[in-house]
Amino acid sequence: AGHAGHGVWVRACDGVLVAGCRAHNNSAYGICVDYNDPTFRQQARLVQVVGNRCWNNDRGIAVGNFNATNTTPPVWGHSNPDVLMVLVAGNLCHDNASYGIAVSGWGLAVHDNLLSNNGLALPSGAGLLVNADHSRISANTVTGASAYGIDAGGSATCDVSGNTVTQAGIGMNCGGSTNLRVDGNVIQDCTSWGVVVENVESDAGGRTFGIACQGLALTGNWIGMPSISAGGIVLRNGPQGILVARNCFVGGVVVNCLSMRTDSVIVEGNRWNFVPRMICNPSAAGGVQQLVIPDIADSVMVTAAPGGVQSI
């Protein structure tokens, strides 16, 4: 507690167990697992960070970093991970300034952590920051009014499933990701969007990751929209190869469920407020009877069209 740097710092070590610690009031991170070797030969492997409580640090727990060159300014990417095969499980991280947990590396398992009221001091702060490769992020509970609940921008070949996110500005960010599976998450009462997907993601300073989003599956998620100002899923600037399927949108209004700003997306089997089939009837627009089909719908039922359907 109370250090100018990190509370616990695991550097180029293998097989370290950090368990049952209380790390708080440190100017940097409560628990840090990372080593910026400029030669990329020394890394942390097979580290376990389990059952700890971290609060009032800049970051509660930090594992690895997303800087592929370990230089300043950074070059974002996955080519030289500083940590491999690390388990982060069962930790309680609350009231940390920037992030509750931030992870980057290869083969990470981030599971069953409770994160509350983190990231409130940073305009782009989050409960859980993920810039990982070939990793799994599952069964975490993230609460609080940070900018992001789970920020998984720039991740590759990861599974993000079974998490619960509530009260953030944006529940989950998946921008600039490749081959990411986002499945079975509960995203509730977020004030802006449940899920945001930018084609190319950037850091808090505006530097882009240089990774175009492709191969993203958003499936089986529950997205609760508390008001007309809150939306479900938005795809921006043309991410490619996107699947949006079997999601349940609850609350809000139908026009806020899904906004697709791309020409490469499959939409199937989604539901809004458990309506079995959406009813849409044509109305006058530009001198013709126009039928407007919401993005969320595979099909619609027309129940009244006295002037026919002249435009879709």
Coordinates of C-alpha atoms in Angstrom, one line a residue:
A1 CA 0.0 0.0 0.0
G2 CA 1.0 3.6 -0.6
H3 CA 3.8 3.2 -3.0
A4 CA 4.9 5.6 -5.8
G5 CA 5.0 2.7 -8.2
H6 CA 3.3 -0.7 -8.1
G7 CA 2.3 -2.6 -5.0
V8 CA 3.4 -6.0 -6.4
W9 CA 5.5 -6.3 -9.6
V10 CA 6.1 -9.7 -11.3
R11 CA 8.6 -9.2 -14.1
A12 CA 10.3 -11.8 -16.3
C13 CA 9.3 -14.8 -14.1
D14 CA 7.6 -18.2 -14.7
G15 CA 5.1 -19.9 -12.4
V16 CA 4.6 -17.1 -9.9
L17 CA 1.4 -17.3 -7.7
V18 CA 0.0 -14.0 -6.4
A19 CA -2.9 -14.9 -4.1
G20 CA -4.8 -13.4 -1.3
C21 CA -3.1 -10.0 -1.4
R22 CA -4.6 -6.6 -0.6
A23 CA -3.1 -3.9 -2.8
H24 CA -4.3 -0.3 -2.4
N25 CA -3.4 3.4 -2.6
N26 CA -0.5 2.8 -5.0
S27 CA 0.3 5.5 -7.5
A28 CA 0.7 3.0 -10.4
Y29 CA -0.8 -0.5 -10.3
G30 CA -1.9 -2.6 -7.3
I31 CA -0.5 -5.8 -9.0
C32 CA 1.5 -5.7 -12.2
V33 CA 2.7 -8.6 -14.3
D34 CA 4.9 -7.2 -17.1
Y35 CA 8.4 -6.7 -18.3
N36 CA 9.3 -4.4 -21.3
D37 CA 12.3 -6.3 -22.6
P38 CA 13.6 -4.4 -25.7
T39 CA 15.0 -7.7 -27.0
F40 CA 11.6 -9.5 -26.6
R41 CA 13.4 -12.6 -25.1
Q42 CA 12.3 -12.2 -21.4
Q43 CA 8.6 -12.7 -20.7
A44 CA 6.3 -13.7 -17.8
R45 CA 4.7 -17.1 -18.2
L46 CA 2.3 -19.3 -16.3
V47 CA 1.6 -16.6 -13.7
Q48 CA -1.5 -16.9 -11.5
V49 CA -3.2 -13.8 -10.0
V50 CA -6.1 -15.1 -8.0
G51 CA -8.2 -14.1 -5.0
N52 CA -6.7 -10.6 -4.5
R53 CA -8.4 -7.3 -3.6
C54 CA -7.2 -4.1 -5.2
W55 CA -8.5 -0.6 -4.7
N56 CA -7.6 3.1 -5.1
N57 CA -4.7 2.4 -7.5
D58 CA -4.3 3.7 -11.0
R59 CA -5.0 0.2 -12.2
G60 CA -6.1 -2.6 -9.9
I61 CA -4.4 -5.4 -11.8
A62 CA -2.3 -4.9 -15.0
V63 CA -1.0 -7.9 -17.0
G64 CA 1.2 -7.2 -20.0
N65 CA 1.0 -4.3 -22.4
F66 CA -0.1 -3.8 -26.0
N67 CA 3.1 -2.1 -27.2
A68 CA 4.6 -4.4 -29.8
T69 CA 7.9 -2.6 -29.9
N70 CA 8.3 -1.6 -26.2
T71 CA 9.2 1.9 -27.4
T72 CA 7.9 5.4 -27.0
P73 CA 5.7 6.3 -28.8
P74 CA 4.2 2.9 -28.8
V75 CA 3.4 0.7 -31.8
W76 CA 0.2 -1.1 -31.0
G77 CA 0.0 -4.8 -31.8
H78 CA 0.3 -8.5 -30.8
S79 CA 3.6 -9.4 -32.4
N80 CA 5.8 -9.4 -29.3
P81 CA 3.6 -10.3 -26.2
D82 CA 5.3 -9.6 -22.9
V83 CA 3.2 -12.2 -21.0
L84 CA 2.0 -15.7 -22.0
M85 CA -0.5 -18.2 -20.4
V86 CA -1.5 -16.1 -17.4
L87 CA -4.6 -16.7 -15.2
V88 CA -6.4 -13.8 -13.6
A89 CA -9.3 -15.2 -11.6
G90 CA -11.5 -14.5 -8.6
N91 CA -10.2 -11.0 -7.9
L92 CA -12.1 -8.0 -6.4
C93 CA -11.0 -4.7 -8.0
H94 CA -12.9 -1.6 -7.1
D95 CA -12.5 2.2 -7.2
N96 CA -9.3 2.2 -9.2
A97 CA -8.7 5.4 -11.3
S98 CA -8.1 4.1 -14.8
Y99 CA -9.0 0.4 -15.0
G100 CA -10.0 -2.3 -12.6
I101 CA -8.1 -5.0 -14.6
A102 CA -6.1 -4.4 -17.8
V103 CA -4.7 -7.4 -19.7
S104 CA -2.7 -7.8 -22.9
G105 CA -0.8 -10.9 -24.0
W106 CA -1.2 -14.4 -25.4
G107 CA -3.1 -17.3 -24.0
L108 CA -4.7 -15.4 -21.1
A109 CA -7.6 -16.6 -19.0
V110 CA -9.5 -13.8 -17.2
H111 CA -12.4 -15.4 -15.3
D112 CA -14.9 -14.7 -12.5
N113 CA -13.5 -11.3 -11.4
L114 CA -15.7 -8.7 -9.7
L115 CA -15.0 -5.1 -10.9
S116 CA -16.9 -2.2 -9.4
N117 CA -16.6 1.6 -10.0
N118 CA -13.3 1.6 -11.8
G119 CA -12.1 3.9 -14.5
L120 CA -14.1 7.0 -13.3
A121 CA -11.0 9.3 -13.4
L122 CA -10.2 8.6 -17.1
P123 CA -12.5 9.8 -20.0
S124 CA -11.9 6.4 -21.7
G125 CA -11.6 4.3 -18.5
A126 CA -13.1 0.9 -18.2
G127 CA -13.8 -1.8 -15.7
L128 CA -11.9 -4.4 -17.8
L129 CA -9.4 -3.5 -20.6
V130 CA -8.5 -6.3 -23.0
N131 CA -6.0 -6.1 -25.8
A132 CA -5.3 -9.9 -25.9
D133 CA -4.6 -12.6 -28.4
H134 CA -5.8 -16.2 -28.3
S135 CA -7.4 -15.6 -24.9
R136 CA -10.7 -16.1 -23.0
I137 CA -12.6 -13.4 -21.0
S138 CA -15.5 -15.0 -19.2
A139 CA -17.9 -14.8 -16.3
N140 CA -16.7 -11.4 -15.1
T141 CA -19.1 -9.0 -13.4
V142 CA -18.4 -5.3 -14.2
T143 CA -20.4 -2.5 -12.7
G144 CA -20.1 1.3 -12.5
A145 CA -20.3 4.4 -14.6
S146 CA -17.0 4.2 -16.4
A147 CA -16.8 5.1 -20.1
Y148 CA -16.6 1.3 -21.0
G149 CA -17.6 -1.7 -19.1
I150 CA -15.4 -4.1 -21.1
D151 CA -13.0 -2.5 -23.7
A152 CA -11.8 -5.3 -25.9
G153 CA -10.7 -3.1 -28.8
G154 CA -7.8 -4.5 -30.8
S155 CA -8.2 -8.1 -29.5
A156 CA -7.6 -11.1 -31.8
T157 CA -8.9 -14.7 -31.8
C158 CA -10.5 -14.3 -28.4
D159 CA -13.7 -15.6 -26.7
V160 CA -15.6 -12.9 -24.7
S161 CA -18.5 -14.8 -23.2
G162 CA -20.8 -15.0 -20.2
N163 CA -19.9 -11.6 -18.7
T164 CA -22.3 -9.3 -17.0
V165 CA -21.8 -5.5 -17.6
T166 CA -24.1 -2.9 -16.0
Q167 CA -24.3 1.0 -15.8
A168 CA -21.3 1.9 -18.1
G169 CA -21.5 4.5 -20.8
I170 CA -20.7 1.8 -23.4
G171 CA -21.1 -1.8 -22.2
M172 CA -18.6 -3.4 -24.5
N173 CA -16.2 -2.1 -27.2
C174 CA -15.1 -4.6 -29.9
G175 CA -13.5 -2.2 -32.4
G176 CA -10.4 -3.1 -34.4
S177 CA -10.8 -6.7 -33.4
T178 CA -10.2 -9.8 -35.6
N179 CA -11.9 -13.2 -35.2
L180 CA -13.6 -12.2 -31.9
R181 CA -16.5 -14.2 -30.5
V182 CA -18.8 -12.2 -28.2
D183 CA -21.4 -14.5 -27.0
G184 CA -23.9 -14.9 -24.1
N185 CA -23.1 -11.7 -22.3
V186 CA -25.6 -9.7 -20.3
I187 CA -25.3 -5.9 -20.9
Q188 CA -27.7 -3.9 -19.0
D189 CA -28.6 -0.2 -18.3
C190 CA -25.7 1.4 -20.3
T191 CA -26.3 5.0 -21.0
S192 CA -25.0 5.2 -24.6
W193 CA -24.7 1.8 -26.5
G194 CA -24.6 -1.8 -25.3
V195 CA -21.9 -2.8 -27.9
V196 CA -19.8 -0.4 -30.1
V197 CA -17.7 -1.7 -33.1
E198 CA -15.4 0.7 -34.9
N199 CA -13.7 -0.6 -38.0
V200 CA -10.3 0.8 -36.8
E201 CA -9.8 1.4 -33.0
S202 CA -7.7 4.1 -31.4
D203 CA -6.1 4.7 -28.0
A204 CA -7.1 7.4 -25.6
G205 CA -4.6 9.8 -27.3
G206 CA -6.1 9.3 -30.8
R207 CA -3.4 7.0 -32.2
T208 CA -5.0 4.3 -34.2
F209 CA -4.2 0.6 -33.7
G210 CA -4.0 0.1 -37.5
I211 CA -6.0 -3.1 -37.2
A212 CA -9.2 -3.3 -39.3
C213 CA -12.1 -5.1 -37.7
Q214 CA -13.2 -8.4 -39.4
G215 CA -14.6 -11.8 -38.4
L216 CA -16.6 -10.6 -35.4
A217 CA -19.5 -12.7 -34.1
L218 CA -22.0 -10.9 -31.8
T219 CA -24.3 -13.8 -30.8
G220 CA -26.8 -14.7 -28.0
N221 CA -26.3 -11.5 -25.9
W222 CA -28.9 -9.9 -23.7
I223 CA -28.8 -6.1 -24.2
G224 CA -31.1 -4.1 -22.0
M225 CA -31.7 -0.5 -23.1
P226 CA -33.0 1.6 -20.2
S227 CA -34.3 4.6 -22.2
I228 CA -34.8 6.1 -25.7
S229 CA -31.3 7.6 -25.6
A230 CA -29.6 4.2 -25.1
G231 CA -29.0 1.9 -28.0
G232 CA -28.1 -1.7 -28.5
I233 CA -25.4 -2.4 -31.1
V234 CA -23.7 0.0 -33.5
L235 CA -21.3 -0.9 -36.3
R236 CA -19.3 2.1 -37.6
N237 CA -17.1 2.8 -40.5
G238 CA -17.4 -0.5 -42.3
P239 CA -16.2 -3.4 -40.2
Q240 CA -16.2 -6.5 -42.4
G241 CA -17.5 -10.0 -42.0
I242 CA -19.8 -9.3 -39.0
L243 CA -22.4 -11.7 -37.7
V244 CA -25.2 -10.3 -35.5
A245 CA -27.5 -13.3 -34.5
R246 CA -29.9 -14.4 -31.7
N247 CA -29.4 -11.3 -29.6
C248 CA -32.3 -10.2 -27.3
F249 CA -32.8 -6.4 -27.1
V250 CA -35.0 -5.4 -24.2
G251 CA -36.5 -1.9 -23.6
G252 CA -35.9 1.3 -25.5
V253 CA -37.4 1.7 -28.9
V254 CA -37.0 -0.5 -32.0
V255 CA -34.9 2.0 -34.0
N256 CA -32.2 1.9 -31.3
C257 CA -31.6 -1.8 -31.3
L258 CA -29.1 -2.1 -34.2
S259 CA -27.4 0.5 -36.4
M260 CA -25.3 -1.1 -39.2
R261 CA -22.9 1.2 -41.0
T262 CA -21.3 -1.5 -43.1
D263 CA -21.9 -3.5 -46.3
S264 CA -20.6 -6.8 -44.8
V265 CA -22.9 -8.1 -42.1
I266 CA -25.3 -11.1 -41.5
V267 CA -28.3 -10.4 -39.3
E268 CA -30.5 -13.3 -38.2
G269 CA -32.7 -14.4 -35.4
N270 CA -32.6 -11.3 -33.2
R271 CA -35.5 -10.2 -31.1
W272 CA -36.7 -6.9 -29.6
N273 CA -38.9 -7.2 -26.5
F274 CA -39.7 -10.8 -27.5
V275 CA -41.9 -9.8 -30.4
P276 CA -42.2 -12.9 -32.6
R277 CA -42.6 -11.0 -35.9
M278 CA -42.2 -7.3 -36.4
I279 CA -45.2 -5.4 -38.0
C280 CA -44.2 -2.6 -40.3
N281 CA -46.7 -0.8 -42.6
P282 CA -45.9 1.6 -45.5
S283 CA -46.3 5.4 -45.1
A284 CA -46.0 8.3 -47.5
A285 CA -42.4 9.4 -48.2
G286 CA -41.2 11.4 -51.2
G287 CA -44.5 10.9 -53.0
V288 CA -44.5 7.1 -52.7
Q289 CA -45.7 4.6 -50.1
Q290 CA -42.5 3.5 -48.4
L291 CA -41.9 0.5 -46.2
V292 CA -39.0 1.0 -43.8
I293 CA -37.6 -2.3 -42.4
P294 CA -35.6 -2.0 -39.1
D295 CA -32.0 -3.3 -39.3
I296 CA -32.8 -5.8 -36.5
A297 CA -35.5 -7.7 -38.5
D298 CA -35.0 -10.7 -40.8
S299 CA -38.6 -10.2 -42.1
V300 CA -41.6 -8.0 -41.3
M301 CA -45.4 -8.4 -41.5
V302 CA -47.4 -5.9 -43.5
T303 CA -50.9 -5.6 -42.0
A304 CA -52.2 -2.5 -43.7
A305 CA -51.2 -1.1 -47.1
P306 CA -54.1 0.7 -48.8
G307 CA -51.8 2.3 -51.4
G308 CA -49.6 -0.8 -51.8
V309 CA -45.9 -0.9 -51.2
Q310 CA -44.1 1.2 -53.7
S311 CA -40.7 1.5 -52.1
I312 CA -38.7 -0.5 -49.6

